[in-house]
Amino acid sequence: DGLVDELEPVTARADGDGRTHRRYTITDAGRREVAAWLASGSGDKAPPRDELLTKVLVALGRSATTALAVIDTQRNLLYDELRRGQHQQRRRAAGPERLAHDALLARLDADIDWLDRCEMHITAAAAAGAGPTAPSAHPTDVSSDTTDPTDASSDPRQNEPATTDRTDPTERLS
């Protein structure tokens, strides 16, 4: 494609594998392509498949009760992953690896916020008599985890520095 050129193959001996490794160098066209890519927006393409979104929408197609159960389960799983990630983050030195991990933690946080908004919309629609079916009772424990994800004291995001707005989700929608 003209973006890279292959250099002479090198036989690796230092690691003992004896295999031939290919080396490449970037061309001027490749440099221009990288510059254009760096200058372009990163949010212009949707991911090929968002599994969390798919699960919530499929569950909502079954019933509001099913959707709320899926939301609770997924939120519990995300909280667990966020807690583990924050624990790992405390051991990371500043630099590119920490920034990449920060991005992953921010995505987990965003997914949790989105699930909170889904729950509010589904609950409000059910209370108003709209939606697939009204929930008979809001499931609070659909997994073996007894942590209440709506309890602020169990929210690992509460231990973050105060860099983001952590208001009541219902106030953010008004």
N, CA, C and O atoms as a DFTB+ gen file, in Angstrom:
696 C
 N C O
     1  1       0.818      -1.196       0.000
     2  2       0.000       0.000       0.000
     3  2       0.863       1.262       0.000
     4  3       0.328       2.370       0.028
     5  1       2.170       1.114      -0.030
     6  2       3.056       2.260      -0.142
     7  2       3.283       3.041       1.138
     8  3       3.970       4.062       1.117
     9  1       2.725       2.590       2.253
    10  2       2.885       3.314       3.515
    11  2       4.136       2.887       4.273
    12  3       4.667       3.642       5.087
    13  1       4.604       1.659       3.996
    14  2       5.826       1.149       4.613
    15  2       6.640       0.411       3.560
    16  3       6.100      -0.090       2.574
    17  1       7.946       0.356       3.787
    18  2       8.839      -0.431       2.945
    19  2       9.498      -1.476       3.824
    20  3       9.841      -1.225       4.980
    21  1       9.664      -2.647       3.247
    22  2      10.350      -3.711       3.982
    23  2      11.857      -3.517       3.856
    24  3      12.379      -3.267       2.770
    25  1      12.546      -3.638       4.992
    26  2      14.000      -3.610       4.995
    27  2      14.499      -5.029       4.792
    28  3      13.704      -5.964       4.687
    29  1      15.795      -5.188       4.738
    30  2      16.339      -6.533       4.573
    31  2      15.947      -7.405       5.757
    32  3      16.019      -6.958       6.902
    33  1      15.533      -8.647       5.498
    34  2      15.189      -9.551       6.601
    35  2      16.398      -9.788       7.505
    36  3      17.537      -9.834       7.041
    37  1      16.133      -9.935       8.780
    38  2      17.179     -10.153       9.770
    39  2      16.906     -11.480      10.457
    40  3      15.777     -11.759      10.860
    41  1      17.938     -12.291      10.590
    42  2      17.793     -13.541      11.326
    43  2      18.142     -13.280      12.773
    44  3      19.258     -12.868      13.089
    45  1      17.193     -13.520      13.645
    46  2      17.403     -13.264      15.071
    47  2      18.189     -14.399      15.688
    48  3      17.857     -15.569      15.500
    49  1      19.218     -14.059      16.415
    50  2      20.006     -15.068      17.100
    51  2      20.047     -14.798      18.599
    52  3      20.275     -15.720      19.381
    53  1      19.830     -13.548      19.014
    54  2      19.949     -13.185      20.428
    55  2      18.922     -13.923      21.282
    56  3      19.232     -14.333      22.401
    57  1      17.712     -14.095      20.773
    58  2      16.697     -14.780      21.571
    59  2      16.696     -16.280      21.326
    60  3      15.921     -17.018      21.934
    61  1      17.580     -16.729      20.421
    62  2      17.753     -18.156      20.221
    63  2      16.718     -18.821      19.352
    64  3      16.736     -20.044      19.217
    65  1      15.806     -18.059      18.751
    66  2      14.785     -18.736      17.965
    67  2      15.241     -19.025      16.539
    68  3      14.677     -19.898      15.880
    69  1      16.243     -18.314      16.056
    70  2      16.783     -18.561      14.726
    71  2      15.832     -18.226      13.596
    72  3      16.121     -18.540      12.441
    73  1      14.719     -17.604      13.892
    74  2      13.743     -17.255      12.861
    75  2      14.164     -15.966      12.156
    76  3      14.911     -15.153      12.700
    77  1      13.670     -15.807      10.950
    78  2      13.885     -14.574      10.210
    79  2      12.767     -13.600      10.563
    80  3      11.584     -13.929      10.481
    81  1      13.163     -12.406      10.955
    82  2      12.199     -11.371      11.328
    83  2      12.206     -10.290      10.257
    84  3      13.264      -9.906       9.757
    85  1      11.045      -9.814       9.917
    86  2      10.938      -8.747       8.916
    87  2      10.939      -7.403       9.623
    88  3      10.318      -7.232      10.672
    89  1      11.636      -6.467       9.037
    90  2      11.685      -5.105       9.576
    91  2      11.144      -4.159       8.518
    92  3      11.321      -4.374       7.319
    93  1      10.490      -3.124       8.977
    94  2       9.852      -2.172       8.076
    95  2      10.273      -0.759       8.439
    96  3      10.692      -0.487       9.564
    97  1      10.154       0.134       7.468
    98  2      10.360       1.559       7.705
    99  2       9.181       2.291       7.083
   100  3       8.634       1.860       6.068
   101  1       8.799       3.391       7.694
   102  2       7.658       4.157       7.202
   103  2       8.103       5.039       6.038
   104  3       9.195       5.607       6.057
   105  1       7.251       5.146       5.035
   106  2       7.543       5.969       3.853
   107  2       7.012       7.384       4.084
   108  3       6.340       7.653       5.079
   109  1       7.327       8.288       3.139
   110  2       6.771       9.648       3.218
   111  2       5.245       9.600       3.158
   112  3       4.570      10.332       3.881
   113  1       4.705       8.744       2.301
   114  2       3.242       8.591       2.225
   115  2       2.697       8.070       3.555
   116  3       1.623       8.484       3.992
   117  1       3.433       7.167       4.195
   118  2       3.032       6.652       5.504
   119  2       3.032       7.738       6.563
   120  3       2.139       7.801       7.408
   121  1       4.054       8.601       6.505
   122  2       4.113       9.724       7.466
   123  2       2.916      10.659       7.278
   124  3       2.327      11.128       8.251
   125  1       2.562      10.927       6.005
   126  2       1.404      11.786       5.744
   127  2       0.123      11.127       6.254
   128  3      -0.739      11.798       6.821
   129  1       0.000       9.831       6.054
   130  2      -1.183       9.095       6.522
   131  2      -1.289       9.141       8.051
   132  3      -2.377       9.341       8.591
   133  1      -0.166       8.957       8.743
   134  2      -0.153       9.027      10.210
   135  2      -0.526      10.433      10.668
   136  3      -1.302      10.589      11.610
   137  1       0.021      11.463      10.010
   138  2      -0.296      12.851      10.377
   139  2      -1.792      13.124      10.198
   140  3      -2.418      13.759      11.047
   141  1      -2.359      12.642       9.091
   142  2      -3.799      12.836       8.854
   143  2      -4.626      12.085       9.883
   144  3      -5.639      12.592      10.365
   145  1      -4.195      10.880      10.218
   146  2      -4.906      10.072      11.221
   147  2      -4.867      10.750      12.585
   148  3      -5.876      10.798      13.288
   149  1      -3.698      11.275      12.959
   150  2      -3.576      11.953      14.255
   151  2      -4.440      13.201      14.316
   152  3      -4.931      13.559      15.387
   153  1      -4.636      13.872      13.183
   154  2      -5.427      15.104      13.142
   155  2      -6.929      14.842      13.024
   156  3      -7.732      15.752      13.229
   157  1      -7.313      13.613      12.698
   158  2      -8.735      13.315      12.518
   159  2      -9.414      13.059      13.859
   160  3      -8.764      12.743      14.855
   161  1     -10.732      13.204      13.860
   162  2     -11.514      12.917      15.055
   163  2     -11.581      11.420      15.309
   164  3     -11.631      10.621      14.374
   165  1     -11.579      11.054      16.574
   166  2     -11.630       9.630      16.904
   167  2     -13.042       9.158      17.184
   168  3     -13.282       7.954      17.261
   169  1     -13.977      10.075      17.338
   170  2     -15.340       9.687      17.673
   171  2     -16.262       9.602      16.481
   172  3     -17.479       9.519      16.647
   173  1     -15.707       9.621      15.276
   174  2     -16.565       9.651      14.103
   175  2     -17.071       8.289      13.656
   176  3     -17.933       8.206      12.782
   177  1     -16.551       7.233      14.239
   178  2     -16.982       5.886      13.847
   179  2     -17.507       5.139      15.065
   180  3     -16.900       5.144      16.136
   181  1     -18.642       4.504      14.868
   182  2     -19.200       3.686      15.943
   183  2     -18.421       2.373      16.017
   184  3     -17.907       1.898      15.005
   185  1     -18.333       1.790      17.208
   186  2     -17.675       0.487      17.292
   187  2     -18.482      -0.528      16.489
   188  3     -19.691      -0.364      16.325
   189  1     -17.830      -1.569      15.991
   190  2     -18.558      -2.532      15.172
   191  2     -19.705      -3.204      15.922
   192  3     -20.715      -3.567      15.319
   193  1     -19.550      -3.369      17.234
   194  2     -20.613      -3.992      18.018
   195  2     -20.428      -3.588      19.471
   196  3     -19.342      -3.735      20.031
   197  1     -21.474      -3.086      20.071
   198  2     -21.435      -2.720      21.476
   199  2     -22.273      -3.751      22.226
   200  3     -23.502      -3.697      22.221
   201  1     -21.586      -4.686      22.867
   202  2     -22.271      -5.807      23.502
   203  2     -23.174      -5.361      24.651
   204  3     -24.265      -5.905      24.821
   205  1     -22.738      -4.379      25.439
   206  2     -23.555      -3.905      26.550
   207  2     -24.861      -3.309      26.028
   208  3     -25.934      -3.621      26.544
   209  1     -24.777      -2.466      25.025
   210  2     -25.971      -1.879      24.421
   211  2     -26.891      -2.968      23.890
   212  3     -28.102      -2.928      24.107
   213  1     -26.318      -3.932      23.201
   214  2     -27.108      -5.027      22.645
   215  2     -27.835      -5.801      23.734
   216  3     -29.019      -6.106      23.590
   217  1     -27.138      -6.124      24.824
   218  2     -27.771      -6.867      25.922
   219  2     -28.946      -6.103      26.507
   220  3     -30.008      -6.680      26.739
   221  1     -28.764      -4.807      26.746
   222  2     -29.837      -4.007      27.346
   223  2     -31.027      -3.920      26.393
   224  3     -32.172      -4.058      26.824
   225  1     -30.773      -3.694      25.110
   226  2     -31.879      -3.565      24.163
   227  2     -32.619      -4.887      23.944
   228  3     -33.845      -4.904      23.837
   229  1     -31.881      -5.982      23.878
   230  2     -32.536      -7.293      23.746
   231  2     -33.380      -7.578      24.990
   232  3     -34.519      -8.032      24.882
   233  1     -32.822      -7.311      26.160
   234  2     -33.570      -7.539      27.406
   235  2     -34.812      -6.645      27.460
   236  3     -35.876      -7.088      27.893
   237  1     -34.681      -5.395      27.022
   238  2     -35.816      -4.479      27.024
   239  2     -36.900      -4.963      26.071
   240  3     -38.088      -4.757      26.320
   241  1     -36.495      -5.599      24.991
   242  2     -37.475      -6.178      24.069
   243  2     -38.288      -7.285      24.712
   244  3     -39.412      -7.558      24.292
   245  1     -37.724      -7.923      25.730
   246  2     -38.458      -8.974      26.443
   247  2     -39.403      -8.360      27.459
   248  3     -40.597      -8.661      27.466
   249  1     -38.864      -7.488      28.328
   250  2     -39.703      -6.793      29.306
   251  2     -38.852      -5.784      30.063
   252  3     -37.625      -5.873      30.071
   253  1     -39.506      -4.837      30.692
   254  2     -38.790      -3.860      31.517
   255  2     -38.131      -4.561      32.702
   256  3     -37.021      -4.209      33.099
   257  1     -38.815      -5.545      33.259
   258  2     -38.258      -6.286      34.398
   259  2     -36.965      -6.998      33.992
   260  3     -35.974      -6.960      34.721
   261  1     -36.983      -7.636      32.839
   262  2     -35.789      -8.311      32.345
   263  2     -34.666      -7.301      32.097
   264  3     -33.512      -7.550      32.445
   265  1     -35.010      -6.169      31.498
   266  2     -34.005      -5.139      31.234
   267  2     -33.394      -4.626      32.534
   268  3     -32.179      -4.442      32.612
   269  1     -34.207      -4.395      33.542
   270  2     -33.677      -3.912      34.827
   271  2     -32.776      -4.956      35.480
   272  3     -31.776      -4.608      36.107
   273  1     -33.120      -6.217      35.337
   274  2     -32.277      -7.289      35.884
   275  2     -30.929      -7.327      35.161
   276  3     -29.884      -7.461      35.798
   277  1     -30.955      -7.209      33.839
   278  2     -29.717      -7.198      33.057
   279  2     -28.881      -5.972      33.421
   280  3     -27.663      -6.071      33.566
   281  1     -29.519      -4.842      33.564
   282  2     -28.809      -3.612      33.948
   283  2     -28.125      -3.798      35.291
   284  3     -26.957      -3.442      35.446
   285  1     -28.835      -4.350      36.262
   286  2     -28.240      -4.568      37.586
   287  2     -27.053      -5.531      37.520
   288  3     -26.011      -5.289      38.128
   289  1     -27.223      -6.611      36.782
   290  2     -26.136      -7.588      36.654
   291  2     -24.919      -6.956      35.993
   292  3     -23.797      -7.088      36.483
   293  1     -25.146      -6.272      34.885
   294  2     -24.028      -5.653      34.165
   295  2     -23.362      -4.554      34.998
   296  3     -22.139      -4.416      34.984
   297  1     -24.158      -3.787      35.711
   298  2     -23.593      -2.725      36.560
   299  2     -22.725      -3.339      37.657
   300  3     -21.634      -2.839      37.932
   301  1     -23.199      -4.419      38.288
   302  2     -22.384      -5.091      39.311
   303  2     -21.059      -5.572      38.741
   304  3     -20.012      -5.420      39.369
   305  1     -21.111      -6.157      37.540
   306  2     -19.886      -6.629      36.900
   307  2     -18.941      -5.470      36.584
   308  3     -17.729      -5.578      36.770
   309  1     -19.503      -4.369      36.108
   310  2     -18.672      -3.197      35.798
   311  2     -18.071      -2.592      37.059
   312  3     -16.909      -2.188      37.056
   313  1     -18.857      -2.525      38.149
   314  2     -18.308      -2.027      39.422
   315  2     -17.141      -2.894      39.881
   316  3     -16.118      -2.374      40.327
   317  1     -17.288      -4.208      39.774
   318  2     -16.193      -5.107      40.160
   319  2     -14.955      -4.849      39.322
   320  3     -13.842      -4.774      39.843
   321  1     -15.159      -4.713      38.014
   322  2     -14.026      -4.460      37.118
   323  2     -13.395      -3.094      37.412
   324  3     -12.174      -2.947      37.360
   325  1     -14.224      -2.107      37.716
   326  2     -13.710      -0.774      38.048
   327  2     -12.881      -0.813      39.326
   328  3     -11.817      -0.200      39.400
   329  1     -13.369      -1.532      40.330
   330  2     -12.604      -1.660      41.592
   331  2     -11.241      -2.310      41.343
   332  3     -10.217      -1.838      41.838
   333  1     -11.244      -3.396      40.572
   334  2      -9.969      -4.065      40.252
   335  2      -9.043      -3.121      39.493
   336  3      -7.850      -3.041      39.784
   337  1      -9.596      -2.415      38.529
   338  2      -8.794      -1.488      37.736
   339  2      -8.218      -0.354      38.566
   340  3      -7.071       0.046      38.365
   341  1      -9.007       0.166      39.496
   342  2      -8.500       1.233      40.360
   343  2      -7.396       0.720      41.269
   344  3      -6.433       1.434      41.548
   345  1      -7.536      -0.519      41.731
   346  2      -6.486      -1.116      42.561
   347  2      -5.190      -1.246      41.751
   348  3      -4.110      -0.923      42.246
   349  1      -5.301      -1.714      40.525
   350  2      -4.132      -1.841      39.655
   351  2      -3.541      -0.476      39.336
   352  3      -2.321      -0.330      39.250
   353  1      -4.389       0.509      39.162
   354  2      -3.929       1.846      38.788
   355  2      -3.036       2.462      39.863
   356  3      -2.110       3.212      39.553
   357  1      -3.315       2.147      41.117
   358  2      -2.506       2.708      42.208
   359  2      -1.046       2.268      42.114
   360  3      -0.159       2.942      42.638
   361  1      -0.795       1.143      41.449
   362  2       0.573       0.626      41.325
   363  2       1.254       1.081      40.044
   364  3       2.425       0.762      39.839
   365  1       0.586       1.794      39.198
   366  2       1.165       2.199      37.916
   367  2       1.902       3.527      38.053
   368  3       1.447       4.446      38.734
   369  1       3.035       3.600      37.399
   370  2       3.788       4.847      37.343
   371  2       3.157       5.756      36.292
   372  3       2.446       5.295      35.398
   373  1       3.425       7.038      36.415
   374  2       2.929       7.985      35.421
   375  2       3.547       7.653      34.069
   376  3       4.677       7.171      33.998
   377  1       2.820       7.907      33.024
   378  2       3.337       7.655      31.687
   379  2       2.280       7.081      30.780
   380  3       1.101       7.056      31.133
   381  1       2.691       6.615      29.606
   382  2       1.729       6.129      28.605
   383  2       0.869       4.974      29.094
   384  3      -0.324       4.930      28.792
   385  1       1.444       4.040      29.841
   386  2       0.662       2.897      30.320
   387  2      -0.446       3.356      31.267
   388  3      -1.565       2.845      31.217
   389  1      -0.132       4.309      32.118
   390  2      -1.142       4.815      33.046
   391  2      -2.247       5.564      32.302
   392  3      -3.425       5.439      32.641
   393  1      -1.865       6.337      31.294
   394  2      -2.873       7.052      30.506
   395  2      -3.799       6.081      29.782
   396  3      -5.010       6.296      29.733
   397  1      -3.237       5.022      29.225
   398  2      -4.064       4.023      28.545
   399  2      -5.017       3.365      29.535
   400  3      -6.183       3.132      29.217
   401  1      -4.529       3.069      30.719
   402  2      -5.377       2.451      31.748
   403  2      -6.438       3.440      32.227
   404  3      -7.568       3.040      32.505
   405  1      -6.093       4.722      32.328
   406  2      -7.082       5.751      32.681
   407  2      -8.235       5.756      31.679
   408  3      -9.396       5.899      32.061
   409  1      -7.909       5.600      30.395
   410  2      -8.956       5.569      29.361
   411  2      -9.890       4.391      29.576
   412  3     -11.104       4.527      29.423
   413  1      -9.341       3.239      29.929
   414  2     -10.180       2.064      30.194
   415  2     -11.080       2.292      31.402
   416  3     -12.257       1.932      31.380
   417  1     -10.527       2.890      32.458
   418  2     -11.337       3.171      33.646
   419  2     -12.435       4.187      33.332
   420  3     -13.553       4.071      33.836
   421  1     -12.122       5.171      32.511
   422  2     -13.127       6.174      32.132
   423  2     -14.256       5.527      31.339
   424  3     -15.416       5.911      31.488
   425  1     -13.928       4.550      30.498
   426  2     -14.973       3.852      29.739
   427  2     -15.866       3.029      30.658
   428  3     -17.082       2.985      30.469
   429  1     -15.269       2.378      31.650
   430  2     -16.077       1.639      32.624
   431  2     -17.015       2.589      33.351
   432  3     -18.196       2.292      33.532
   433  1     -16.488       3.727      33.764
   434  2     -17.281       4.740      34.462
   435  2     -18.427       5.230      33.572
   436  3     -19.556       5.387      34.035
   437  1     -18.130       5.468      32.308
   438  2     -19.164       5.925      31.371
   439  2     -20.237       4.853      31.172
   440  3     -21.423       5.172      31.085
   441  1     -19.830       3.593      31.099
   442  2     -20.807       2.515      30.956
   443  2     -21.722       2.433      32.178
   444  3     -22.925       2.216      32.039
   445  1     -21.160       2.605      33.362
   446  2     -21.968       2.596      34.587
   447  2     -22.953       3.759      34.567
   448  3     -24.125       3.579      34.896
   449  1     -22.497       4.938      34.187
   450  2     -23.391       6.102      34.101
   451  2     -24.505       5.846      33.089
   452  3     -25.658       6.202      33.329
   453  1     -24.161       5.232      31.960
   454  2     -25.166       4.950      30.944
   455  2     -26.203       3.962      31.478
   456  3     -27.399       4.137      31.246
   457  1     -25.759       2.933      32.184
   458  2     -26.700       1.982      32.768
   459  2     -27.615       2.665      33.782
   460  3     -28.801       2.348      33.859
   461  1     -27.068       3.603      34.558
   462  2     -27.891       4.367      35.500
   463  2     -28.988       5.130      34.753
   464  3     -30.142       5.145      35.181
   465  1     -28.618       5.766      33.626
   466  2     -29.608       6.508      32.846
   467  2     -30.647       5.569      32.238
   468  3     -31.836       5.887      32.212
   469  1     -30.197       4.412      31.748
   470  2     -31.152       3.426      31.209
   471  2     -32.163       3.025      32.270
   472  3     -33.366       2.979      32.015
   473  1     -31.659       2.736      33.461
   474  2     -32.544       2.330      34.548
   475  2     -33.578       3.423      34.841
   476  3     -34.760       3.131      35.023
   477  1     -33.130       4.670      34.886
   478  2     -34.070       5.768      35.162
   479  2     -35.125       5.884      34.073
   480  3     -36.305       6.060      34.376
   481  1     -34.720       5.788      32.808
   482  2     -35.683       5.894      31.704
   483  2     -36.673       4.738      31.719
   484  3     -37.872       4.947      31.535
   485  1     -36.187       3.530      31.933
   486  2     -37.069       2.355      31.942
   487  2     -38.036       2.427      33.113
   488  3     -39.225       2.149      32.958
   489  1     -37.534       2.798      34.277
   490  2     -38.388       2.910      35.465
   491  2     -39.433       4.004      35.275
   492  3     -40.597       3.816      35.629
   493  1     -39.026       5.151      34.717
   494  2     -39.973       6.252      34.488
   495  2     -41.024       5.850      33.460
   496  3     -42.206       6.153      33.628
   497  1     -40.601       5.167      32.392
   498  2     -41.553       4.732      31.370
   499  2     -42.533       3.714      31.945
   500  3     -43.724       3.758      31.636
   501  1     -42.046       2.808      32.770
   502  2     -42.912       1.799      33.380
   503  2     -43.905       2.460      34.331
   504  3     -45.074       2.078      34.382
   505  1     -43.432       3.454      35.083
   506  2     -44.325       4.156      36.021
   507  2     -45.405       4.923      35.267
   508  3     -46.522       5.083      35.758
   509  1     -45.061       5.398      34.070
   510  2     -46.027       6.145      33.268
   511  2     -46.907       5.220      32.430
   512  3     -47.799       5.677      31.715
   513  1     -46.646       3.910      32.527
   514  2     -47.447       2.943      31.784
   515  2     -46.966       2.747      30.362
   516  3     -47.661       2.120      29.563
   517  1     -45.795       3.265      30.023
   518  2     -45.238       3.086      28.687
   519  2     -44.212       1.959      28.715
   520  3     -43.898       1.433      29.782
   521  1     -43.702       1.596      27.580
   522  2     -42.654       0.584      27.528
   523  2     -43.224      -0.796      27.331
   524  3     -44.442      -0.968      27.343
   525  1     -42.354      -1.803      27.146
   526  2     -42.810      -3.167      26.853
   527  2     -43.741      -3.727      27.925
   528  3     -44.847      -4.176      27.625
   529  1     -43.280      -3.697      29.185
   530  2     -44.127      -4.130      30.297
   531  2     -43.650      -3.403      31.535
   532  3     -42.464      -3.106      31.677
   533  1     -44.556      -3.125      32.403
   534  2     -44.171      -2.448      33.639
   535  2     -43.561      -3.451      34.596
   536  3     -44.079      -4.559      34.737
   537  1     -42.470      -3.088      35.260
   538  2     -41.861      -4.026      36.210
   539  2     -42.745      -4.185      37.435
   540  3     -43.281      -3.206      37.955
   541  1     -42.896      -5.423      37.897
   542  2     -43.691      -5.661      39.096
   543  2     -42.892      -5.274      40.332
   544  3     -43.451      -4.772      41.307
   545  1     -41.616      -5.502      40.293
   546  2     -40.730      -5.100      41.379
   547  2     -39.352      -4.919      40.789
   548  3     -38.946      -5.673      39.905
   549  1     -38.635      -3.934      41.266
   550  2     -37.287      -3.676      40.763
   551  2     -36.332      -4.693      41.362
   552  3     -36.178      -4.730      42.583
   553  1     -35.682      -5.524      40.549
   554  2     -34.734      -6.500      41.100
   555  2     -33.521      -5.786      41.665
   556  3     -32.927      -4.945      40.990
   557  1     -33.150      -6.105      42.880
   558  2     -31.988      -5.453      43.483
   559  2     -30.806      -6.389      43.582
   560  3     -29.677      -5.928      43.746
   561  1     -31.029      -7.699      43.486
   562  2     -29.906      -8.632      43.584
   563  2     -30.140      -9.772      42.611
   564  3     -30.819     -10.748      42.929
   565  1     -29.566      -9.636      41.416
   566  2     -29.754     -10.666      40.414
   567  2     -28.515     -11.528      40.254
   568  3     -28.464     -12.395      39.381
   569  1     -27.518     -11.293      41.094
   570  2     -26.304     -12.110      41.047
   571  2     -25.945     -12.494      42.467
   572  3     -26.641     -12.142      43.419
   573  1     -24.850     -13.219      42.592
   574  2     -24.414     -13.626      43.923
   575  2     -23.770     -12.477      44.687
   576  3     -23.523     -12.591      45.888
   577  1     -23.493     -11.359      43.993
   578  2     -22.894     -10.195      44.641
   579  2     -23.980      -9.473      45.437
   580  3     -25.026      -9.129      44.887
   581  1     -23.742      -9.249      46.694
   582  2     -24.738      -8.589      47.525
   583  2     -24.502      -7.100      47.615
   584  3     -25.204      -6.415      48.359
   585  1     -23.532      -6.575      46.879
   586  2     -23.270      -5.149      46.874
   587  2     -24.393      -4.437      46.147
   588  3     -24.761      -4.827      45.039
   589  1     -24.938      -3.409      46.753
   590  2     -25.966      -2.613      46.112
   591  2     -25.273      -1.546      45.276
   592  3     -24.700      -0.616      45.844
   593  1     -25.302      -1.645      43.942
   594  2     -24.577      -0.706      43.114
   595  2     -25.117       0.711      43.186
   596  3     -24.435       1.647      42.767
   597  1     -26.334       0.895      43.709
   598  2     -26.874       2.241      43.835
   599  2     -26.467       2.890      45.143
   600  3     -26.718       4.077      45.350
   601  1     -25.840       2.127      46.032
   602  2     -25.371       2.656      47.311
   603  2     -24.069       3.406      47.062
   604  3     -23.083       2.806      46.635
   605  1     -24.053       4.708      47.322
   606  2     -22.871       5.533      47.057
   607  2     -21.641       5.026      47.795
   608  3     -20.524       5.193      47.304
   609  1     -21.813       4.413      48.955
   610  2     -20.650       3.936      49.699
   611  2     -19.990       2.747      49.014
   612  3     -18.825       2.456      49.283
   613  1     -20.720       2.043      48.122
   614  2     -20.124       0.910      47.419
   615  2     -19.623       1.310      46.035
   616  3     -19.090       0.472      45.307
   617  1     -19.784       2.553      45.670
   618  2     -19.371       3.037      44.360
   619  2     -17.886       3.361      44.375
   620  3     -17.476       4.321      45.028
   621  1     -17.062       2.576      43.664
   622  2     -15.622       2.830      43.677
   623  2     -15.268       4.175      43.069
   624  3     -14.169       4.685      43.287
   625  1     -16.198       4.761      42.299
   626  2     -15.920       6.066      41.701
   627  2     -15.895       7.155      42.758
   628  3     -15.345       8.229      42.517
   629  1     -16.480       6.902      43.927
   630  2     -16.490       7.905      44.988
   631  2     -15.101       8.121      45.574
   632  3     -14.864       9.126      46.244
   633  1     -14.177       7.189      45.331
   634  2     -12.815       7.316      45.839
   635  2     -11.915       8.090      44.895
   636  3     -10.741       8.302      45.197
   637  1     -12.444       8.515      43.758
   638  2     -11.647       9.261      42.794
   639  2     -11.473      10.704      43.263
   640  3     -12.269      11.206      44.056
   641  1     -10.434      11.361      42.770
   642  2     -10.317      12.789      43.037
   643  2     -11.526      13.509      42.442
   644  3     -12.105      13.041      41.461
   645  1     -11.896      14.605      43.011
   646  2     -13.086      15.334      42.579
   647  2     -12.814      16.070      41.278
   648  3     -12.733      17.299      41.264
   649  1     -12.672      15.318      40.170
   650  2     -12.425      15.922      38.871
   651  2     -13.644      15.858      37.981
   652  3     -13.682      16.515      36.940
   653  1     -14.644      15.080      38.367
   654  2     -15.848      14.981      37.560
   655  2     -17.056      15.238      38.430
   656  3     -17.005      15.103      39.653
   657  1     -18.144      15.609      37.780
   658  2     -19.383      15.885      38.487
   659  2     -20.043      14.575      38.869
   660  3     -20.335      13.755      37.999
   661  1     -20.279      14.366      40.135
   662  2     -20.907      13.134      40.614
   663  2     -22.241      13.467      41.269
   664  3     -22.507      13.054      42.398
   665  1     -23.073      14.212      40.561
   666  2     -24.383      14.552      41.085
   667  2     -25.314      13.372      40.913
   668  3     -24.990      12.391      40.244
   669  1     -26.469      13.485      41.528
   670  2     -27.505      12.471      41.383
   671  2     -27.847      12.344      39.896
   672  3     -28.133      13.350      39.247
   673  1     -27.824      11.104      39.337
   674  2     -28.085      10.941      37.913
   675  2     -29.411      11.526      37.460
   676  3     -29.532      11.958      36.313
   677  1     -30.407      11.548      38.334
   678  2     -31.707      12.088      37.937
   679  2     -31.614      13.592      37.738
   680  3     -32.360      14.155      36.937
   681  1     -30.712      14.250      38.451
   682  2     -30.548      15.693      38.278
   683  2     -29.853      16.009      36.966
   684  3     -30.095      17.063      36.378
   685  1     -28.986      15.107      36.494
   686  2     -28.264      15.361      35.238
   687  2     -29.211      15.322      34.058
   688  3     -28.940      15.961      33.041
   689  1     -30.311      14.596      34.156
   690  2     -31.228      14.473      33.025
   691  2     -32.194      15.633      32.923
   692  3     -32.814      15.823      31.876
   693  1     -32.339      16.410      33.975
   694  2     -33.307      17.501      33.962
   695  2     -32.816      18.643      33.125
   696  3     -33.504      19.656      32.998
